[in-house]
Amino acid sequence: QSVLTQPPSVSGAPGQRVTISCSGSSSNIGAGYDVHWFQQLPGAPPHLLIFNNNNRPSGVPDRFSGSKSGTSASLAITGLQAEDEADYYCQSYDSSLSGVIFGGGTQLTVL
Amino acid sequence: QVQLQESGPGLVKPSQTLSLTCTVSNGSVSIGDYYWSWIRQPAGKGLEWIGRIYTSGSTNSHASLKSRVTISMDTSNNQFSLKLSSVTAADTAVYYCARGRPAGDGYNTYYFDYWGQGIRVTVSS
């Protein structure tokens, strides 16, 4: 059971918009710690997608965006493409655990 | 750009110590403001942070693994290492090393901007 809760799976048709939620608590996201997002393609290591809640590293398309509010965060993907099919993970910090925490991951299927 | 590469045995016997090394290229493990980290992923499951060593040499690890984890740094070879003692089948996973970059949120937290390709470690007799 992960400290950050994500839906196990989401899906969408090409061109559509999907969102992936990341729900935490007062000891992590709600305490003000930033949220970061990773994309993991099959057989590959995770790749940084969003850092500090809503910032994209260079090279990441602006179809990907992040937001944070209260004890939750979200990743939005617009203009869905077949190549977006992957697992997505959120990451933050938890003061009770004194360490880095990840969400359980969400598998995105492009229909 | 920074590159990380894990190395070590792919098979470890139960109760023994898992030892992995991460070699860093195009960057120094002892310079700058970075948290050199280990993360693992059991097959078909999510990511689990194991621990980290800061460029100063200070370490921190996951509360549930703290008694079994040792992370160290070898500045002469620009490497950092993980030792996980008393392993069981539950420690079977792909192990990644990664560079933690400060998040700048005022809490000394960080995110992972560079990752190694990962090394599969199986615990079995």
Coordinates of C-alpha atoms in Angstrom, one line a residue:
Chain A
Q1 CA 0.0 0.0 0.0
S2 CA 1.6 3.2 -1.2
V3 CA 1.5 6.4 0.8
L4 CA 0.5 8.3 -2.3
T5 CA -2.6 6.9 -4.0
Q6 CA -3.0 6.7 -7.7
P7 CA -5.7 5.0 -9.8
P8 CA -4.3 1.7 -11.1
S9 CA -5.3 2.5 -14.7
V10 CA -6.7 5.2 -16.9
S11 CA -7.4 5.2 -20.6
G12 CA -8.3 7.5 -23.5
A13 CA -8.6 7.7 -27.2
P14 CA -6.0 9.4 -29.3
G15 CA -6.4 13.2 -29.2
Q16 CA -8.3 13.1 -25.9
R17 CA -7.3 14.5 -22.5
V18 CA -6.7 12.3 -19.5
T19 CA -5.8 13.1 -15.9
I20 CA -4.0 11.0 -13.3
S21 CA -4.5 11.9 -9.7
C22 CA -2.1 11.5 -6.8
S23 CA -3.7 11.6 -3.4
G24 CA -1.7 12.2 -0.2
S25 CA -2.1 13.5 3.3
S26 CA -1.0 16.2 5.7
S27 CA 2.4 14.6 6.2
N28 CA 3.4 14.8 2.5
I29 CA 1.6 16.8 -0.2
G30 CA -0.6 18.6 2.3
A31 CA 2.5 19.7 4.3
G32 CA 3.7 21.6 1.2
Y33 CA 6.2 19.2 -0.3
D34 CA 6.5 19.4 -4.0
V35 CA 5.2 16.6 -6.3
H36 CA 7.1 15.2 -9.2
W37 CA 6.0 12.9 -12.0
F38 CA 7.7 10.2 -14.0
Q39 CA 6.8 8.3 -17.1
Q40 CA 8.0 4.7 -17.4
L41 CA 7.9 3.0 -20.8
P42 CA 8.0 -0.8 -20.8
G43 CA 11.4 -2.2 -20.0
A44 CA 12.9 1.3 -19.4
P45 CA 13.8 3.3 -16.3
P46 CA 11.5 6.0 -15.2
H47 CA 11.9 9.4 -16.9
L48 CA 11.3 12.7 -15.3
L49 CA 8.1 14.3 -16.7
I50 CA 7.2 17.1 -14.3
F51 CA 9.1 18.5 -11.4
N52 CA 8.1 20.9 -8.6
N53 CA 4.4 20.4 -9.2
N54 CA 4.1 22.0 -12.6
N55 CA 7.5 22.4 -14.3
R56 CA 8.6 20.5 -17.4
P57 CA 12.2 19.6 -18.1
S58 CA 13.5 20.6 -21.5
G59 CA 12.4 18.2 -24.1
V60 CA 9.1 17.2 -22.5
P61 CA 6.1 18.3 -24.7
D62 CA 3.7 20.9 -23.3
R63 CA 1.0 18.3 -23.7
F64 CA 2.0 17.3 -20.2
S65 CA 1.1 19.5 -17.3
G66 CA 1.0 19.1 -13.5
S67 CA -1.0 20.8 -10.7
K68 CA -1.2 20.5 -7.0
S69 CA -3.9 21.5 -4.5
G70 CA -4.3 20.7 -0.9
T71 CA -3.3 17.1 -0.3
S72 CA -3.5 16.0 -3.9
A73 CA -1.8 16.5 -7.2
S74 CA -2.7 15.8 -10.8
L75 CA -1.0 15.0 -14.1
A76 CA -2.8 16.0 -17.3
I77 CA -2.0 14.8 -20.7
T78 CA -3.7 16.5 -23.7
G79 CA -3.7 15.4 -27.3
L80 CA -3.2 11.8 -26.3
Q81 CA -0.8 9.8 -28.6
A82 CA -0.1 6.1 -28.9
E83 CA 3.5 6.8 -27.6
D84 CA 2.1 8.1 -24.3
E85 CA 1.1 4.5 -23.4
A86 CA 3.2 3.9 -20.2
D87 CA 3.1 3.7 -16.5
Y88 CA 3.1 7.1 -14.6
Y89 CA 4.3 7.7 -11.0
C90 CA 4.0 10.6 -8.7
Q91 CA 6.7 11.3 -6.1
S92 CA 7.0 13.5 -3.0
Y93 CA 8.4 13.5 0.5
D94 CA 6.8 12.4 3.7
S95 CA 7.7 14.0 7.1
S96 CA 6.4 11.1 9.1
L97 CA 8.5 8.6 7.2
S98 CA 11.4 11.1 6.8
G99 CA 11.9 9.9 3.2
V100 CA 11.0 9.9 -0.4
I101 CA 7.6 8.4 -1.3
F102 CA 6.1 7.2 -4.6
G103 CA 2.6 6.6 -5.7
G104 CA 1.6 3.1 -6.7
G105 CA 1.7 4.0 -10.4
T106 CA -1.0 4.4 -13.0
Q107 CA -1.0 2.4 -16.3
L108 CA -2.2 4.6 -19.2
T109 CA -3.8 2.8 -22.1
V110 CA -4.3 4.6 -25.4
L111 CA -7.4 3.1 -27.0
Chain B
Q1 CA 24.9 14.8 -19.8
V2 CA 25.1 12.8 -16.6
Q3 CA 25.1 9.0 -17.0
L4 CA 24.6 6.4 -14.3
Q5 CA 25.4 2.7 -14.6
E6 CA 24.6 0.0 -12.0
S7 CA 26.8 -3.1 -11.7
G8 CA 26.8 -6.1 -9.4
P9 CA 25.7 -9.7 -9.2
G10 CA 22.3 -10.6 -10.6
L11 CA 21.8 -13.5 -8.2
V12 CA 22.1 -13.4 -4.4
K13 CA 21.4 -16.2 -2.0
P14 CA 18.9 -15.7 0.8
S15 CA 20.4 -14.3 4.1
Q16 CA 23.4 -13.0 2.2
T17 CA 24.3 -9.3 1.4
L18 CA 23.3 -7.7 -1.9
S19 CA 26.1 -5.4 -3.1
L20 CA 25.6 -3.0 -6.0
T21 CA 27.7 -0.1 -7.4
C22 CA 26.6 2.9 -9.4
T23 CA 29.3 4.5 -11.6
V24 CA 28.6 8.1 -12.5
S25 CA 29.9 9.8 -15.7
N26 CA 29.9 13.4 -16.7
G27 CA 29.3 14.5 -13.1
S28 CA 31.0 14.2 -9.7
V29 CA 29.4 12.4 -6.8
S30 CA 31.3 14.6 -4.3
I31 CA 30.6 18.0 -5.9
G32 CA 27.4 20.0 -6.0
D33 CA 24.1 19.7 -4.2
Y34 CA 22.9 16.3 -5.1
Y35 CA 21.4 13.2 -3.4
W36 CA 22.7 10.1 -5.0
S37 CA 20.0 7.5 -4.5
W38 CA 18.9 3.9 -4.8
I39 CA 15.4 2.9 -5.9
R40 CA 14.0 -0.5 -6.6
Q41 CA 11.1 -2.0 -8.4
P42 CA 9.8 -5.6 -8.0
A43 CA 8.5 -7.2 -11.2
G44 CA 5.2 -5.8 -12.1
K45 CA 5.1 -3.4 -9.1
G46 CA 5.8 0.2 -8.2
L47 CA 8.9 2.1 -7.3
E48 CA 10.3 2.0 -3.7
W49 CA 13.0 4.4 -2.5
I50 CA 15.7 2.6 -0.7
G51 CA 18.0 5.5 0.4
R52 CA 20.5 8.1 -0.6
I53 CA 23.9 9.6 0.1
Y54 CA 24.4 13.3 -0.2
T55 CA 27.5 14.9 -1.8
S56 CA 28.8 15.6 1.7
G57 CA 28.6 11.9 2.6
S58 CA 25.6 12.0 4.9
T59 CA 23.1 9.2 4.3
N60 CA 19.4 8.4 4.9
S61 CA 17.3 5.4 4.1
H62 CA 13.8 4.1 4.0
A63 CA 12.5 3.5 7.6
S64 CA 11.6 -0.2 6.8
L65 CA 15.0 -0.9 5.4
K66 CA 17.2 1.2 7.6
S67 CA 18.6 -1.7 9.7
R68 CA 19.8 -3.5 6.6
V69 CA 21.0 -0.7 4.3
T70 CA 24.4 0.8 4.0
I71 CA 25.1 3.4 1.3
S72 CA 28.6 4.6 0.7
M73 CA 30.6 6.8 -1.7
D74 CA 33.9 6.2 -3.5
T75 CA 35.1 9.6 -4.7
S76 CA 38.2 8.3 -6.4
N77 CA 36.2 6.1 -8.8
N78 CA 33.2 8.5 -8.8
Q79 CA 30.9 5.7 -7.6
F80 CA 28.4 5.2 -4.8
S81 CA 27.3 1.8 -3.5
L82 CA 24.4 -0.1 -1.9
K83 CA 24.7 -2.9 0.5
L84 CA 21.5 -4.7 1.6
S85 CA 22.0 -7.4 4.3
S86 CA 20.0 -10.4 5.2
V87 CA 18.2 -10.5 1.9
T88 CA 15.0 -12.6 1.2
A89 CA 13.0 -13.3 -1.9
A90 CA 11.1 -10.1 -1.1
D91 CA 14.2 -8.2 -2.1
T92 CA 14.1 -9.5 -5.7
A93 CA 13.7 -6.5 -7.9
V94 CA 15.2 -4.2 -10.5
Y95 CA 17.5 -1.8 -8.7
Y96 CA 18.0 1.7 -10.1
C97 CA 20.5 4.3 -9.1
A98 CA 19.5 7.9 -9.7
R99 CA 20.6 11.5 -9.1
G100 CA 18.4 13.5 -6.7
R101 CA 18.2 17.2 -7.5
P102 CA 17.0 19.6 -4.9
A103 CA 13.4 20.6 -5.3
G104 CA 13.9 24.1 -4.0
D105 CA 10.8 23.9 -1.9
G106 CA 12.6 24.9 1.2
Y107 CA 12.5 21.4 2.7
N108 CA 15.7 19.8 1.4
T109 CA 13.6 17.5 -0.7
Y110 CA 14.6 16.4 -4.2
Y111 CA 13.5 14.7 -7.4
F112 CA 15.3 12.3 -9.7
D113 CA 16.5 13.9 -12.9
Y114 CA 18.9 11.1 -14.1
W115 CA 18.5 7.4 -13.8
G116 CA 20.6 4.3 -14.5
Q117 CA 19.2 1.6 -16.8
G118 CA 18.6 -0.7 -13.8
I119 CA 20.0 -4.0 -12.8
R120 CA 17.8 -7.1 -12.1
V121 CA 18.7 -8.8 -8.9
T122 CA 17.1 -12.1 -7.9
V123 CA 17.3 -13.6 -4.4
S124 CA 17.3 -17.4 -4.7
S125 CA 19.2 -20.4 -3.5

